[in-house]
Coordinates of C-alpha atoms in Angstrom, one line a residue:
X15 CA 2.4 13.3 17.7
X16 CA -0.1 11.1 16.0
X17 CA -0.5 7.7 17.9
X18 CA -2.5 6.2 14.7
X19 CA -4.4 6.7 11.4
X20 CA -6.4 5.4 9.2
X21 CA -5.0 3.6 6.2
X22 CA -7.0 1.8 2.8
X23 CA -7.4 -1.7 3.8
X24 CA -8.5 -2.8 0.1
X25 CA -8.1 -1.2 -3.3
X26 CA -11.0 0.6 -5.0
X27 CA -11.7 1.5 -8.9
X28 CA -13.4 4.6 -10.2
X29 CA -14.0 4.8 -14.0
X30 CA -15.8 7.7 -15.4
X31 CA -16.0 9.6 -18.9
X32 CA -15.1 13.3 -19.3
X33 CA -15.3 15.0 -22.6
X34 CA -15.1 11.7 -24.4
X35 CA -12.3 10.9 -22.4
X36 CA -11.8 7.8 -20.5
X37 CA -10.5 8.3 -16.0
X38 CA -9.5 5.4 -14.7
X39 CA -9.2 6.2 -10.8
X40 CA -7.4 3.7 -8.6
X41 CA -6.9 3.9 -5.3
X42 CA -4.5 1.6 -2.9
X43 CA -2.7 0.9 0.3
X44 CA 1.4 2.4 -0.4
X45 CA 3.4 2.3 2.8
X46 CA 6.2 2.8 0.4
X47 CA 7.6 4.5 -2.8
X48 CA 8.5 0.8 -3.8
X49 CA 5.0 -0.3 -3.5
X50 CA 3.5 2.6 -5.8
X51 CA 6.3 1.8 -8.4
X52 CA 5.2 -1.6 -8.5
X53 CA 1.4 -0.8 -8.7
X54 CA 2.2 1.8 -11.6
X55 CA 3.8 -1.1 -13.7
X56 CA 0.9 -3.7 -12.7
X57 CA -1.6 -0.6 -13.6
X58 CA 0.3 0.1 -17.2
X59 CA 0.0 -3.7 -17.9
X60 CA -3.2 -3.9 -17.0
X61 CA -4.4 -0.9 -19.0
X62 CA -1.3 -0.9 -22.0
X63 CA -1.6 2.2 -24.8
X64 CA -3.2 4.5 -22.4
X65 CA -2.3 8.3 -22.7
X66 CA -1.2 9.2 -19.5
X67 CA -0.6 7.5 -16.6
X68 CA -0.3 10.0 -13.3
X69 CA 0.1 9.7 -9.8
X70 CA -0.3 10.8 -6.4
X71 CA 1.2 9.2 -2.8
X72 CA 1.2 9.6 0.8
X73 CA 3.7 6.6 2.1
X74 CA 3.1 7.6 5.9
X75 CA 0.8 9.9 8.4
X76 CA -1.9 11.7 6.7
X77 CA -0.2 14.9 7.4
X78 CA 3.8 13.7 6.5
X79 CA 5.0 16.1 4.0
X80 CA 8.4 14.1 3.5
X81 CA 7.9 10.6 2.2
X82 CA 5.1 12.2 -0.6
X83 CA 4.9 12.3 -4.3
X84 CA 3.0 13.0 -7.5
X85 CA 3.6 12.8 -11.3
X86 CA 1.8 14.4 -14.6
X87 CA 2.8 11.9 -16.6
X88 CA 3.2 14.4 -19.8
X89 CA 0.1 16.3 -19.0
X90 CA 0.6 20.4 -18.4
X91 CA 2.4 21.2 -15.2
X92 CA 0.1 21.0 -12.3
X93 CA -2.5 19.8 -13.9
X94 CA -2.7 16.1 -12.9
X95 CA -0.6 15.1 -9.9
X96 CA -0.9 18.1 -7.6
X97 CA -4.5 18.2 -7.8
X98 CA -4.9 14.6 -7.0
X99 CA -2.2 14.6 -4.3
X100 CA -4.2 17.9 -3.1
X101 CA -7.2 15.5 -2.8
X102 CA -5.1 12.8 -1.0
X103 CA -4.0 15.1 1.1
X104 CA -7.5 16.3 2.3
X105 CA -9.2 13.0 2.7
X106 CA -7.0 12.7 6.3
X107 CA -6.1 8.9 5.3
X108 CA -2.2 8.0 5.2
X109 CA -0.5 5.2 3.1
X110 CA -2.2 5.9 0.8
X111 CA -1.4 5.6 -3.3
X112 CA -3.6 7.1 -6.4
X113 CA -2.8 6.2 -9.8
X114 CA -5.1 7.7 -13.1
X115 CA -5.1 6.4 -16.4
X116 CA -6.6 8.5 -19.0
X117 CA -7.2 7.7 -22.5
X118 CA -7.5 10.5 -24.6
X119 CA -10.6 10.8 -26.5
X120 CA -10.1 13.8 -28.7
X121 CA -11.1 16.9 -26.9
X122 CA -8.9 19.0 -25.0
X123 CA -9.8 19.9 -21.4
X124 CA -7.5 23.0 -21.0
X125 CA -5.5 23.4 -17.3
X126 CA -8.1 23.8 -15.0
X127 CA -10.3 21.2 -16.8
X128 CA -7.9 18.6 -16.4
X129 CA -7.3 19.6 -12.4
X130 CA -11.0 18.2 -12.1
X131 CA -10.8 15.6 -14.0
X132 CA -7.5 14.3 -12.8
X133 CA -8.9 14.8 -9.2
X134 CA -12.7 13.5 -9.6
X135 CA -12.4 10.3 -9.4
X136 CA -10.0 10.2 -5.7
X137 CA -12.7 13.0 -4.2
X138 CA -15.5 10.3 -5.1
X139 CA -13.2 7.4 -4.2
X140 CA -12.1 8.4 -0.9
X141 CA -15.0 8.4 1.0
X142 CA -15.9 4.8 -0.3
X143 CA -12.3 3.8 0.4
X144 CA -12.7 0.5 3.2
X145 CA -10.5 1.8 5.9
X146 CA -8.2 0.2 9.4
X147 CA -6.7 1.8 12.1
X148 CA -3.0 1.8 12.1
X149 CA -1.5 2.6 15.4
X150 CA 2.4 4.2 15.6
X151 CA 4.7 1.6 17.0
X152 CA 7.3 2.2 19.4
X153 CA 11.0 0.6 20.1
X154 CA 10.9 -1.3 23.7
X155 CA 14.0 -3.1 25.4
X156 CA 13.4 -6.2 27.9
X157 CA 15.9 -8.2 29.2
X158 CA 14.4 -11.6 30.8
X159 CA 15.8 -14.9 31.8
X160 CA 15.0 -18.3 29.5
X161 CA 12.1 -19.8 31.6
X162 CA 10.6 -16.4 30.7
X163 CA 10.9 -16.1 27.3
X164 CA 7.6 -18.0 26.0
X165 CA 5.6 -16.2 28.3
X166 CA 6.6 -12.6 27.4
X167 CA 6.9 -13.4 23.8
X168 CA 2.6 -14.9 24.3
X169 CA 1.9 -11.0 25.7
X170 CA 4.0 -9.6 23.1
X171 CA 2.0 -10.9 20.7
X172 CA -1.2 -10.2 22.4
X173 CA -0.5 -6.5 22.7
X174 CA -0.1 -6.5 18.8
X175 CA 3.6 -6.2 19.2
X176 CA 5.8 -6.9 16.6
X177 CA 9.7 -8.3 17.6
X178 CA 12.6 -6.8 16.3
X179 CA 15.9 -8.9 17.8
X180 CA 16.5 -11.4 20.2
X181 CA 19.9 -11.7 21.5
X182 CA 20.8 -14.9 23.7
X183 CA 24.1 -14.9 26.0
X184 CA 23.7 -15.2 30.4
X185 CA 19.8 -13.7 29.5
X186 CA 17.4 -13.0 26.5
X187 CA 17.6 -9.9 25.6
X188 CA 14.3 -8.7 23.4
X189 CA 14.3 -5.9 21.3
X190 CA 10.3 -5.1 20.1
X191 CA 7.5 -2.5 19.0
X192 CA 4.8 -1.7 20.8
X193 CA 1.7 1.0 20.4
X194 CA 1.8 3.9 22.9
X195 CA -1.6 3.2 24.0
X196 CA -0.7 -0.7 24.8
X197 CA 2.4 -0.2 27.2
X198 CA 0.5 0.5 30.6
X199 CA -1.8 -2.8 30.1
X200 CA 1.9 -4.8 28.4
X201 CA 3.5 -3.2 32.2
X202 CA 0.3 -4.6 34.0
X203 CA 0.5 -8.3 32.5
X204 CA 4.2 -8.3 32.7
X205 CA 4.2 -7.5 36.4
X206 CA 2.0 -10.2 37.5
X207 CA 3.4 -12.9 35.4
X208 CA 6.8 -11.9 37.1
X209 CA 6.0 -11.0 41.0
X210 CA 7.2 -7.2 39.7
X211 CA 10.7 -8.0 38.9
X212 CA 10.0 -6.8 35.3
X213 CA 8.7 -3.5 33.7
X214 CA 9.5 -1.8 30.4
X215 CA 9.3 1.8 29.0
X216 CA 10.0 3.3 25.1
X217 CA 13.4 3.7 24.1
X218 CA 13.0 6.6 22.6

């Protein structure tokens, strides 16, 4: 399984004119369907009366083929959000939205016309796209006593781990996330701050 991809860490604007047509290209971070709904309202707002407005999404790992999406927004079937999700899809970058605006400007492109033009501006945009590294989180369970607490919650933090529940009764028990690739050096820390008495694996 993939421990971590890259994702956009900033959005990025191509604007080109095809056959008298204006392609608006925008490109964005979408961990979620929720997030590209809101950007495509923001985008229609932001550029009111255009023709079409068409989209293409990746809300997880580069290569997910569930939590994907694309739209042709009135255009001819296929011709608009299957080539730019097709261009998503090859770039190898996950969460990863595209919306493209296009105001008519009189001449018709045909099917295959509008496949390029639809998919130009994310095959120039990709490459220029400012990227970060997110690395796959994974559930951990630690039980620990009070005195403990501040301490493991410090390496926690330091391990870029991100807490989920805490439960106090007799103990804390912590419920958190933690990358793959941080649980051997997370082990190491915790051992020495607790003379051994304390290790933790993946729940899953």
């Amino acid at each position: 399984m993939t421990e971590s991809y890259s994702i956009p860490e900033s959005n990025l604007l191509i604007e080109e004119e095809i056959k008298h047509s204006r392609f608006i290209s925008f490109l964005f971070h979408c961990p979620t369907q929720d997030v590209l709904k809101l950007t495509l309202t923001n985008i229609k707002q932001e550029y009111p009366g255009a023709s079409h407005y068409c989209y293409a999404y990746i809300a997880g790992a580069p290569n997910d083929m569930v939590n994907i999406g694309s739209s042709d927004d009135g255009e001819p079937a296929g011709s608009a959000g299957r080539p730019m999700l097709a261009a998503l899809q090859g770039a190898n970058v996950g969460e990863v939205g595209a919306i493209v605006v296009r105001y008519f400007g009189g001449t018709k492109l045909g099917v295959g016309g509008l496949m390029r033009a639809y998919s130009s501006g994310i095959k120039q945009g990709m490459p220029q796209l400012s990227l970060v590294t997110k690395f796959i989180r994974y559930p951990v369970y630690l039980a620990c006593s009070y005195a403990q607490l501040a301490d493991i919650e410090y390496i926690i933090g330091q391990h870029d781990g991100v807490m989920l529940t805490k439960e106090f009764t007799d103990k804390v028990e912590l419920k958190f996330e933690l990358a793959k690739d941080a649980l051997e050096h997370f082990n190491t820390q915790l051992a020495t701050m607790t003379q051994g008495a304390l290790q933790v694996k993946f729940t899953v």
